[in-house]
XYZ file of C-alpha atoms in Angstrom:
601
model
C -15.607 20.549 3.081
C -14.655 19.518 6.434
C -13.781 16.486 8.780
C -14.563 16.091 12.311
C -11.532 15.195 14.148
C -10.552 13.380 17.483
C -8.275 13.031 19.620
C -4.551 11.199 19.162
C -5.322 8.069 21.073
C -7.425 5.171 19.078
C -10.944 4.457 20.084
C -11.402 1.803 22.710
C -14.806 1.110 20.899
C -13.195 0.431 17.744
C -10.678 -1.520 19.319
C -12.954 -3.929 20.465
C -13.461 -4.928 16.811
C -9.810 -7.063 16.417
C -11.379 -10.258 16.903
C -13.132 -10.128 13.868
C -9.704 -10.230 11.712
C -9.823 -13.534 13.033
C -11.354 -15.305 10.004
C -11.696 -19.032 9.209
C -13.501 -22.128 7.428
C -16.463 -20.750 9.160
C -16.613 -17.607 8.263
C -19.791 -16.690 5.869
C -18.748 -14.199 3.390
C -20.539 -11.938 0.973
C -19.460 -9.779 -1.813
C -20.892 -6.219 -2.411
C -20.931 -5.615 -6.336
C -21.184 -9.336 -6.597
C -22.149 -9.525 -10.144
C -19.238 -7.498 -11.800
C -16.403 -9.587 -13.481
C -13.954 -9.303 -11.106
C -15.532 -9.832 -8.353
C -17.656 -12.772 -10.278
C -14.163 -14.378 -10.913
C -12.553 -14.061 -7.151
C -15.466 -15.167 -6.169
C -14.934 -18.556 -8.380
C -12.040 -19.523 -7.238
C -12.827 -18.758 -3.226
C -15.829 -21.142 -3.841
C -13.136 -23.768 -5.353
C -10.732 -23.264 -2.534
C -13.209 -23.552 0.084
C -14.315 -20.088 0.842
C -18.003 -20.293 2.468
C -19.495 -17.482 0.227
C -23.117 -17.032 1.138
C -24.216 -14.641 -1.485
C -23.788 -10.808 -1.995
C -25.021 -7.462 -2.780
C -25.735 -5.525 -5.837
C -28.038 -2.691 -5.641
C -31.189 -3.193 -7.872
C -30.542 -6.772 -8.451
C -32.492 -9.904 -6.447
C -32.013 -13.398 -7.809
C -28.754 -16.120 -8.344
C -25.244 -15.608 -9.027
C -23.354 -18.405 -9.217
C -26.012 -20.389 -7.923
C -26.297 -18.067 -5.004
C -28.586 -15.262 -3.479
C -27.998 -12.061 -4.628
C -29.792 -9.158 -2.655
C -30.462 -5.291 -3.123
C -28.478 -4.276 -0.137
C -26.551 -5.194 2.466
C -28.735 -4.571 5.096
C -31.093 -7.068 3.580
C -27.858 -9.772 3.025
C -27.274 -9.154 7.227
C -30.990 -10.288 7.582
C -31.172 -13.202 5.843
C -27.448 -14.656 5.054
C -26.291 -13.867 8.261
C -22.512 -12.618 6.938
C -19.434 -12.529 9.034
C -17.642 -10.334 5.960
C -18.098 -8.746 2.961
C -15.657 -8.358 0.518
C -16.565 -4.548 -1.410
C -15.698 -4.727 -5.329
C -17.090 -1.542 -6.564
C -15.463 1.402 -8.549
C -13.474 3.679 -6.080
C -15.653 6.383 -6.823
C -18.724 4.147 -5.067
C -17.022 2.371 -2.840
C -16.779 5.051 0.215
C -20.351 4.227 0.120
C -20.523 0.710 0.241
C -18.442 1.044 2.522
C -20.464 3.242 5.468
C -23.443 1.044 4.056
C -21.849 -1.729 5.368
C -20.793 -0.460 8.762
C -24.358 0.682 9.192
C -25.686 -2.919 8.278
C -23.492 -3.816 11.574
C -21.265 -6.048 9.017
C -18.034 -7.359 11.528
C -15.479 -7.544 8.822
C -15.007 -5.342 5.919
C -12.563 -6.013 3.306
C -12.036 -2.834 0.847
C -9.984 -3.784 -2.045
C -10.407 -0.944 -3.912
C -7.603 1.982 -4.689
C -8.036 5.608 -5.341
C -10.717 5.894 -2.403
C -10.128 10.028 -2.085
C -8.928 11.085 1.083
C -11.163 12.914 2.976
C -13.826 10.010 2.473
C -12.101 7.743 4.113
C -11.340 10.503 7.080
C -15.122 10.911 7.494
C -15.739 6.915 7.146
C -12.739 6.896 10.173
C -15.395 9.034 12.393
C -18.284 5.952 11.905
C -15.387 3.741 12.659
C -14.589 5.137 15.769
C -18.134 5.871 17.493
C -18.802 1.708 16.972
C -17.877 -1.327 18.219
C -19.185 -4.326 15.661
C -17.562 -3.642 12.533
C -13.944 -3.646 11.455
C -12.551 -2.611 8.390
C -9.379 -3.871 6.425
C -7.873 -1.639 3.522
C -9.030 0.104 1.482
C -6.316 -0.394 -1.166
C -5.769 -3.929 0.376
C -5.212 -7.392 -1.587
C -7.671 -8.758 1.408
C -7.100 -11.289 4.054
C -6.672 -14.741 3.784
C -6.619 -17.870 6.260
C -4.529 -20.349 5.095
C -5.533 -23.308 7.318
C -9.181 -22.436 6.818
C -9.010 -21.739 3.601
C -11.419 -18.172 3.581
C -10.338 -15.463 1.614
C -11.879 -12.270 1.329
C -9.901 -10.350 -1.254
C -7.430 -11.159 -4.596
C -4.570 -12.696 -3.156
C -2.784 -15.699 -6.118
C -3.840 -19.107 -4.070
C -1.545 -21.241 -6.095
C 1.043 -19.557 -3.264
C -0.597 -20.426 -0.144
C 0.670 -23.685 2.000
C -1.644 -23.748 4.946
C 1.101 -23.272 8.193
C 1.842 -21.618 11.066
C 3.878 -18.077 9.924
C 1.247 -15.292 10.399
C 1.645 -12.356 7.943
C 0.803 -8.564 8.161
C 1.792 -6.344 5.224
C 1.071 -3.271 3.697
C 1.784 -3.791 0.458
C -0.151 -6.196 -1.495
C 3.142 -7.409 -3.883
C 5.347 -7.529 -1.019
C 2.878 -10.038 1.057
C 2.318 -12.288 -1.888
C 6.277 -12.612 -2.081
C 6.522 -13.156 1.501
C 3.695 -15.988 1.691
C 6.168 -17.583 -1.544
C 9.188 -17.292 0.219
C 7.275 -18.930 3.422
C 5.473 -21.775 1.310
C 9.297 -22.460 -0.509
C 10.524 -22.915 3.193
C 8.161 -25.098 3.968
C 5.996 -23.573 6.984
C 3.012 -22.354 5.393
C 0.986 -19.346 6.880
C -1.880 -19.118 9.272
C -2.923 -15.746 8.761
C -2.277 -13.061 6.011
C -3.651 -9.514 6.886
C -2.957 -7.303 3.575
C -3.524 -4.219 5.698
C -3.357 -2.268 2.356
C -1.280 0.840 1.478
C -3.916 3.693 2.268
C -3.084 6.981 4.039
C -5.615 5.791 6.608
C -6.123 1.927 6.592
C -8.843 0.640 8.615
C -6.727 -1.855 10.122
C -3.121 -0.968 10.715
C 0.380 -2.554 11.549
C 0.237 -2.721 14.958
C -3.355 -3.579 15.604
C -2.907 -6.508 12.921
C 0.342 -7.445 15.200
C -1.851 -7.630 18.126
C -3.955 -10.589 16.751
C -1.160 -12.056 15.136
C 0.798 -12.077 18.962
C -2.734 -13.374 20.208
C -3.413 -15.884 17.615
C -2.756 -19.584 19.013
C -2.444 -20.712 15.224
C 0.707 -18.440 14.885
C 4.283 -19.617 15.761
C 6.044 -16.286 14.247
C 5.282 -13.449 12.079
C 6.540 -11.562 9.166
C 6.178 -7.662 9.097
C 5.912 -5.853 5.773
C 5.996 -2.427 6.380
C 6.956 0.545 4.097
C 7.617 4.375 4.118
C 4.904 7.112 4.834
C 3.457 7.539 8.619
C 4.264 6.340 11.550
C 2.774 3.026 11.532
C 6.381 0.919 11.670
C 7.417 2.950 15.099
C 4.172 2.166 15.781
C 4.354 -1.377 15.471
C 7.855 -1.536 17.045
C 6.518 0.225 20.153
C 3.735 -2.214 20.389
C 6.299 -4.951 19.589
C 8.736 -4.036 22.213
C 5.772 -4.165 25.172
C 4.969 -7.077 23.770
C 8.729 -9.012 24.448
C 8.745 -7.447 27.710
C 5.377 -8.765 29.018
C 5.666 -12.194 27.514
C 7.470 -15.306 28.924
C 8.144 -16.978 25.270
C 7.215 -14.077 22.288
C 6.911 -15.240 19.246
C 9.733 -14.283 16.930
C 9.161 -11.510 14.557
C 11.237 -11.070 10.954
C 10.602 -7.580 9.289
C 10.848 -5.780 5.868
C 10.623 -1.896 4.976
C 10.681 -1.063 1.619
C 11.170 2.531 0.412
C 15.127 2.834 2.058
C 15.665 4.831 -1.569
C 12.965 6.920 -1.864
C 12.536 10.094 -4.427
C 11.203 13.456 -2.024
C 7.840 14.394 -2.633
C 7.110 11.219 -4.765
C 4.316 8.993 -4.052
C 6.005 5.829 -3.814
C 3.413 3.609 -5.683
C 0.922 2.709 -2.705
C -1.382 5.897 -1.692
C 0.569 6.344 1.534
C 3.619 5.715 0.449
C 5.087 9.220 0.502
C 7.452 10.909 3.743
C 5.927 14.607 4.738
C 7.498 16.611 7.709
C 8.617 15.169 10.371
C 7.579 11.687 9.641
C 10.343 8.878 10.420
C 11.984 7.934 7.127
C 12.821 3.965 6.012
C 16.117 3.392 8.391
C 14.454 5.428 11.373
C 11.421 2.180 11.007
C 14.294 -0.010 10.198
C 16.045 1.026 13.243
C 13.303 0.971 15.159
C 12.514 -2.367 14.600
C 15.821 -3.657 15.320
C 15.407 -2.183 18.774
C 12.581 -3.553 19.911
C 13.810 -7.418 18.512
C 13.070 -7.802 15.055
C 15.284 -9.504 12.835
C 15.640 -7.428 9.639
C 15.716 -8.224 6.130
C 16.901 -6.661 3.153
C 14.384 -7.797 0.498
C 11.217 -10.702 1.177
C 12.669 -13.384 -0.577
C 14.643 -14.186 2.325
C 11.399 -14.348 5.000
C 11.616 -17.822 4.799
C 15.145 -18.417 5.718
C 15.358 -16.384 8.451
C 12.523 -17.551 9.737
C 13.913 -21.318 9.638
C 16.760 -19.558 11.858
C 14.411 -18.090 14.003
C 12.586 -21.385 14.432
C 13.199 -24.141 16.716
C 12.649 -27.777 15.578
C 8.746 -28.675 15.424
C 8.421 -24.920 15.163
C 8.137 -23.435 19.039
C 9.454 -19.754 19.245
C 12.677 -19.170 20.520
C 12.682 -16.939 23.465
C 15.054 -14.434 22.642
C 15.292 -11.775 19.628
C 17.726 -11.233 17.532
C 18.868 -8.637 15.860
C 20.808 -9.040 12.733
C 20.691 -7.910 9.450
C 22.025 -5.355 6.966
C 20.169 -3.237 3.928
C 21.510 -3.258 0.335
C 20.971 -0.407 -1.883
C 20.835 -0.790 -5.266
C 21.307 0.900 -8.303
C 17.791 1.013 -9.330
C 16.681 4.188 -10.425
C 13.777 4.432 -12.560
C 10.602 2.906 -12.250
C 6.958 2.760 -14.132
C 4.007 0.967 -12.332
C 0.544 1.459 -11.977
C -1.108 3.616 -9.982
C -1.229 7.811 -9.410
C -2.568 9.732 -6.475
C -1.154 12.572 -5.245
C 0.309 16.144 -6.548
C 2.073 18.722 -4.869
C 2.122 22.626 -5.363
C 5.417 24.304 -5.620
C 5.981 27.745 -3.740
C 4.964 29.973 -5.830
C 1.239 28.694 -6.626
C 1.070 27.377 -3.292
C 1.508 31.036 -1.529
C -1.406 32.279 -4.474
C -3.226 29.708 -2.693
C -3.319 30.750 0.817
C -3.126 34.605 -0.187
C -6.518 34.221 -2.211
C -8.567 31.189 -0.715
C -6.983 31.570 2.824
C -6.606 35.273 3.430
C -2.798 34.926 4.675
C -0.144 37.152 4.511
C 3.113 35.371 3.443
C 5.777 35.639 1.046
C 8.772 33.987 0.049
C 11.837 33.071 2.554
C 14.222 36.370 2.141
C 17.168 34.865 3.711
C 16.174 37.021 7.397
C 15.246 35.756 10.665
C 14.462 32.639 12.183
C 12.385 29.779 9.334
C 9.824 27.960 11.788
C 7.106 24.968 10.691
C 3.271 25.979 10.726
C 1.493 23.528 8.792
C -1.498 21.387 8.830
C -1.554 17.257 8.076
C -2.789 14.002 8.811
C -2.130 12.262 11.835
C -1.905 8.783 10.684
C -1.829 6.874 13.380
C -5.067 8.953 14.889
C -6.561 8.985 11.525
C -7.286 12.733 11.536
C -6.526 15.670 10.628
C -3.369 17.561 13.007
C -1.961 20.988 13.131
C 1.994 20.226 12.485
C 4.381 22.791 14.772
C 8.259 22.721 15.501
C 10.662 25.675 16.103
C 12.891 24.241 13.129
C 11.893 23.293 9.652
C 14.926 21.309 9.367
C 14.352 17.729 8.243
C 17.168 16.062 10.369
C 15.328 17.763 13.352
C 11.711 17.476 12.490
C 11.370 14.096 13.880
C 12.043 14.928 17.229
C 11.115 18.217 17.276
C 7.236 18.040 15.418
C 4.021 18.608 17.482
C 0.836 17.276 16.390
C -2.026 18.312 17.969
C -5.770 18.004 17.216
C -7.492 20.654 14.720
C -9.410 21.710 17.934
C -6.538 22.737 20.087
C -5.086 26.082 18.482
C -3.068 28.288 20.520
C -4.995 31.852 20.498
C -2.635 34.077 19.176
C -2.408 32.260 16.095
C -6.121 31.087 15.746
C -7.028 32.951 12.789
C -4.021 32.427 10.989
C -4.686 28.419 11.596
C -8.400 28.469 10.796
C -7.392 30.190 7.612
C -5.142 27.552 7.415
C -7.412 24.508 8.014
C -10.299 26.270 5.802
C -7.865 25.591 2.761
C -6.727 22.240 3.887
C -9.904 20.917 3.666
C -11.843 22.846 0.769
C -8.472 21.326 -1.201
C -8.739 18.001 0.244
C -5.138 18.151 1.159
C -2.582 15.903 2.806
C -0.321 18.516 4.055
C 0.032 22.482 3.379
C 2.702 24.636 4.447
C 3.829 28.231 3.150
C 5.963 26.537 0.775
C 4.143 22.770 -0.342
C 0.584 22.048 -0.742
C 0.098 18.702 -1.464
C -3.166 17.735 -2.314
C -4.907 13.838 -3.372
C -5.740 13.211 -6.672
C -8.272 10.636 -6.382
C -10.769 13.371 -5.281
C -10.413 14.239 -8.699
C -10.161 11.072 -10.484
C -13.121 9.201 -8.752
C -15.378 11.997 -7.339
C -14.509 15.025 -10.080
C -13.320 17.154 -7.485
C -10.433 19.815 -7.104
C -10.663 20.255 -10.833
C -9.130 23.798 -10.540
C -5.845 22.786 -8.273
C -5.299 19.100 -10.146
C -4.931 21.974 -13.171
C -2.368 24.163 -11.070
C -0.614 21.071 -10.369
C -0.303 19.543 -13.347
C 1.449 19.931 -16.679
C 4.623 20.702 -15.304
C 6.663 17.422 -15.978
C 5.993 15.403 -19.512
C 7.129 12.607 -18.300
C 4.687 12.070 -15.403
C 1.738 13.445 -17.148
C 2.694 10.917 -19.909
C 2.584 7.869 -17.507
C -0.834 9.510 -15.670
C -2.461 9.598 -18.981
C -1.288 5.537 -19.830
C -2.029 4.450 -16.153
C 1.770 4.204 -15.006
C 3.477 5.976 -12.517
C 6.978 6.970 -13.463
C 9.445 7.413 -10.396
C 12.950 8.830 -11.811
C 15.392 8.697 -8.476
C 18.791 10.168 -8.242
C 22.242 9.147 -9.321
C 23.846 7.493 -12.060
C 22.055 3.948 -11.672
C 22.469 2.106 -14.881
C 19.088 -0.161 -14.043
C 15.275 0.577 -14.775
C 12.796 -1.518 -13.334
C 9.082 -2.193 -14.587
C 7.418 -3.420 -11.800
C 3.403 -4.192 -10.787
C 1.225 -3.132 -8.137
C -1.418 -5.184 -5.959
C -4.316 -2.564 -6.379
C -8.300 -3.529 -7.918
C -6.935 -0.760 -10.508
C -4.376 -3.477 -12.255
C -7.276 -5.190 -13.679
C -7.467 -2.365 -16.369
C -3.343 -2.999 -17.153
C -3.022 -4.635 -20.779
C 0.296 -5.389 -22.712
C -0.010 -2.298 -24.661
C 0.350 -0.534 -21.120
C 3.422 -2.542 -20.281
C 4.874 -1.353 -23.488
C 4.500 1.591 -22.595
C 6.334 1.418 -19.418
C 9.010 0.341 -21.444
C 9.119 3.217 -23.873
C 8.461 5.805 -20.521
C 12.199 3.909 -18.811
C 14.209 4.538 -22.698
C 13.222 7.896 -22.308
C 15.883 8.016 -19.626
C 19.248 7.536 -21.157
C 20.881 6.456 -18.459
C 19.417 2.690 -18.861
C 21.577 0.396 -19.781
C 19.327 -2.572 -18.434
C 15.890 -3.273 -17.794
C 14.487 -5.662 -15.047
C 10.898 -6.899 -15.120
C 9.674 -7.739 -11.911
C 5.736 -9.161 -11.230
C 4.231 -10.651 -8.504
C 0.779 -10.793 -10.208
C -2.337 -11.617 -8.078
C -4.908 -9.521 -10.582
C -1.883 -8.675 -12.777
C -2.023 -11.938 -15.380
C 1.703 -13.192 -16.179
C 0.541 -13.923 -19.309
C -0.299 -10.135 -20.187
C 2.506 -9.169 -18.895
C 4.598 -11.222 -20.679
C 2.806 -10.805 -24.355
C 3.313 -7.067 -23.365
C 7.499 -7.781 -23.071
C 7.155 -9.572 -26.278
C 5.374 -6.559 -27.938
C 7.785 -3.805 -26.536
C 10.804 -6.242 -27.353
C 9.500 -6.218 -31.136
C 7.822 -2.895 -31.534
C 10.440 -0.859 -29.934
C 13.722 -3.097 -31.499
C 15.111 -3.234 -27.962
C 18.473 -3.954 -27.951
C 19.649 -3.365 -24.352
C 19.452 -6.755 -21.892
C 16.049 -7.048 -20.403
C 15.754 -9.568 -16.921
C 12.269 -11.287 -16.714
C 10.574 -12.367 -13.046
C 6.841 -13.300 -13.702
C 5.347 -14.751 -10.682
C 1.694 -15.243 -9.428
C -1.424 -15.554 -11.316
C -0.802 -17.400 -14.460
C 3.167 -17.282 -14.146
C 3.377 -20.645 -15.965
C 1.778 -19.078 -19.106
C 3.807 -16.430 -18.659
C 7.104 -18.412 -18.169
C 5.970 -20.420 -21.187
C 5.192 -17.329 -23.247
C 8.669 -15.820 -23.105
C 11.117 -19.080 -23.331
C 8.622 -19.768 -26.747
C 9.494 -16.177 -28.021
C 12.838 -16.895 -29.082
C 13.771 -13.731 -28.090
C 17.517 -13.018 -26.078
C 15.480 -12.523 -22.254
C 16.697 -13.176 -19.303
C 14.224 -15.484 -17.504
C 15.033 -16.182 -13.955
C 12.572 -17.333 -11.487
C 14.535 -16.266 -8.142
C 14.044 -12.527 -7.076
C 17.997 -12.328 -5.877
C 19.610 -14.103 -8.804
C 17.365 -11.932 -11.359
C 18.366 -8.902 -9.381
C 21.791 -10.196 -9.771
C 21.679 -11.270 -12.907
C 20.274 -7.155 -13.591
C 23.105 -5.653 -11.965
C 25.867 -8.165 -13.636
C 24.603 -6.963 -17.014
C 24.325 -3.248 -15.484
C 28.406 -3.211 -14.864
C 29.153 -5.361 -17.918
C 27.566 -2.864 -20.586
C 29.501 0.150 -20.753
C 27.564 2.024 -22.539
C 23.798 2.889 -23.606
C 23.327 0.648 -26.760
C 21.531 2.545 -29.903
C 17.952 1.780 -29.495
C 16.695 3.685 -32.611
């Protein structure tokens, strides 16, 4: 299976698409698998808000849903509802197809909300991108994007959060942007924009191009950045962002977030792109970064809003200069279920079987002799392509400045058939990166297309714990240290509509496993995750398991009343608190005051 690759630099065609990010209460929306219950129900409560949905798409289908047109394919829904975006809510396994059906249909804005897209789909949906110039795509594994003042959303995002304003927000993480448009509503500005750019390896949309409509937008007074590890995207953005000060009299000020400063290695951090491979900046390099080119820093996005009140002039004009405060906290968080798995990784020894048998190369294990260089092949994020990696050092405090990338086409000739070997495995294993000593490979070729049956079985079946939490839905991060806190936290993804209160119970019984809890902190921002679910799921694990260590409660978002009201009705000894820093607080405070791991038999 292989890709066809480009060059480093993004297409100017493609480029010319950024307008159409610009949604509003004109905007004529459609949904592709209109029909199916999610979708059905998004689609509600857009048409209640004030979303102008014109119809949608489900393939074999012609007739009314919710009172509107529904139409075999989007070609057709082009022709005769005239759509300015489509929202796709299909399975992941169909939804590379929707998809390229839409670019072909000419569709300007495509909203993907869909996780577990596999990799090298999206790579060959990233070559249609880039020979066109009328459609642009956000996510996939996106929340959507959502105009406050003109009330259009294409995507999943909770509404009851939304104050129509001027704070523009661009996020990769779907969680993360719901708690910064909270923190901004609780301050009182409101947001203009909200571009979930989505946590994908290659997002159609990224950081910096969502920054350059955000700079551009008159309806935008400042912005908040969400950013997180994996790629390049925040130096990205703060090399865009630092051009920007410089060639503009009064720039609009710019607060930032990057999760992941605690990250485990070779961990998929929750979001599909969420991981660090060689040579790819880590959270303080972004963080740093940032700082540089003016941002002001934050630790955690509960505190978007009142730095942006600092960074805010009365009646809301920008201030002309940048500042550059801010420090990072780390806490002693250190094991975490959520949903969501997608990538694996090959140790040494079954990754040199690999390349000996599939790619014909000679290698072996490091003796301890001569000089260790890096020879690997990756994805170029920021092109959205495949790269050969090369540096004269493999190690990690180096990489970053040291690395190469260069196009698949450009191999020296000395070591072309070494590379082509090379490449021929990358891609027949629909890999993310493969050096002598790491394959790492995505899962969600597997999972939604049945593919790379033989390496997910190399890969897996090596750690109960994870394979536990794959086979429930969860992911189960255990990070380093003696940490005394285990958090149960929710992602944004289309795949959280399958999460049910038996699966947060068994989150719960996946963080006991680890005896070094002393406290557990429940913390969901639900936009498809119901607070009621999650809460009747607490209840369950709090009965069912006879917890007796303290558990700390945040339930915001979709139905975070019911929620609330579910757990202060229980009876049971929780700690509800409705403010992210006092429940971390709160978490920690109980952390220091328990000295030791309760009997929970």
């Amino acid at each position: 299976m292989t890709v066809p690759t480009s060059s480093r630099s993004i297409s100017t065609m493609y480029a010319k698409t950024l307008p159409n990010l610009l949604i509003g209460s004109q905007t004529r929306v459609i949904y592709q698998g209109f029909i199916g219950k999610q979708a059905t129900t998004d689609a509600q409560e857009s048409l209640a808000w004030g979303t102008k949905i014109v119809g949608g798409v489900t393939p074999g289908r012609d007739g009314l849903h919710l009172g509107l047109p529904v139409l075999p394919s989007v070609r057709q829904a082009m022709e005769k509802l005239k759509p300015d975006a489509t929202a796709i809510y299909v399975a992941a396994r169909h939804a590379a197809a929707a998809i390229q059906e839409a670019i072909k249909a000419e569709v300007p804005l495509i909203v993907a909300v869909a996780e577990h897209i596999p990799l090298y789909d999206m790579l060959r949906i990233h070559v249609m991108l880039r020979a066109q110039s009328k459609s642009r795509l956000v996510g996939p594994n996106s929340p959507g994007i959502i105009s406050a003042i003109g009330r259009c959303r294409t995507g999943f995002q909770p509404l009851p959060c939304f104050l129509p304003g001027r704070i523009g927000i661009v996020a990769k993480s779907g969680t993360l942007s719901y708690e910064t448009v909270a923190s901004t509503t609780r301050a009182g500005f409101g947001q203009s924009l909200c571009i979930g750019v989505g946590g994908d390896v290659v997002p159609g949309t990224d950081l910096r191009e969502a920054l350059e409509v955000l700079g551009h937008d008159e309806s935008t007074d400042a912005i908040a950045l969400a950013g997180e590890i994996g790629g390049t995207a925040g130096m990205d953005a703060a090399s865009w962002i630092q051009a920007y000060h410089s060639r503009t009299k009064s720039p609009k000020p710019i607060v930032g977030l990057i999760a992941g400063v605690i990250e485990a290695p070779n961990r998929v951090m929750g979001h599909a792109g969420a991981f660090t491979t060689a040579g790819e900046p880590d959270a303080l390099a972004k963080i740093a970064a940032l700082e540089e080119a003016g941002v002001t820093i934050i630790s955690y996005p509960a505190k978007f809003g009142e730095v942006l009140r600092a960074r805010l002039q009365v009646h809301a004009i920008p201030l002309r200069s940048g500042s550059r405060s801010g420090t990072l906290t780390r806490r002693q968080f250190h094991t975490a279920a959520e949903r969501q798995q997608r990538y694996f990784y090959l140790p040494e020894d079954k990754c040199l079987d690999l390349l000996r048998t599939a790619g014909q190369v000679n290698c072996a294990t490091y003796t301890g002799h001569g000089v260790r260089r890096l020879l690997a092949v990756g994805i170029d994020r920021s092109a959205r392509s495949p790269c050969i990696l090369a540096s004269p050092t493999i190690e990690q405090d180096q990489l970053i400045q040291t690395i190469q990338r260069s196009p698949l086409d450009t191999t020296v000739d000395t070591l072309r058939e070494v590379v082509r070997s090379l490449v021929s495995t990358f891609h027949e294993g629909e890999a993310f990166l493969l050096t002598t000593h790491l394959f790492g490979f995505d899962d969600a070729a597997f999972n939604s297309s049945g593919r790379q049956g033989v390496i997910r079985d190399v890969a897996t079946g090596t750690n109960r714990l994870n394979n536990e939490a794959e086979r429930s839905g969860i992911v189960y991060i255990r990070l380093w240290g003696d940490g005394p806190v285990g958090t149960l936290v929710n992602g944004a993804g289309l795949a959280m509509n399958t999460a049910t209160s038996e699966t947060v119970k068994r989150g719960f019984e996946l963080i006991l496993e680890d005896p070094r809890v002393r406290v557990i902190f429940v913390n969901i921002f639900g936009g498809l995750t119901l607070g009621d679910m999650i809460a009747k799921g607490i209840i369950l694990a709090f009965n069912e398991l006879s917890l007796k260590i303290p558990i700390v409660v945040r339930i915001k978002g979709t139905n975070e009343k019911e929620g609330q009201q579910l757990i202060a009705d229980s009876g049971l000894p929780l700690y509800a608190i409705d403010d992210f820093h006092l429940a971390a607080a709160k978490a920690i405070e109980l952390s220091l005051s328990t000295s030791g791991r309760p009997d929970i038999s």
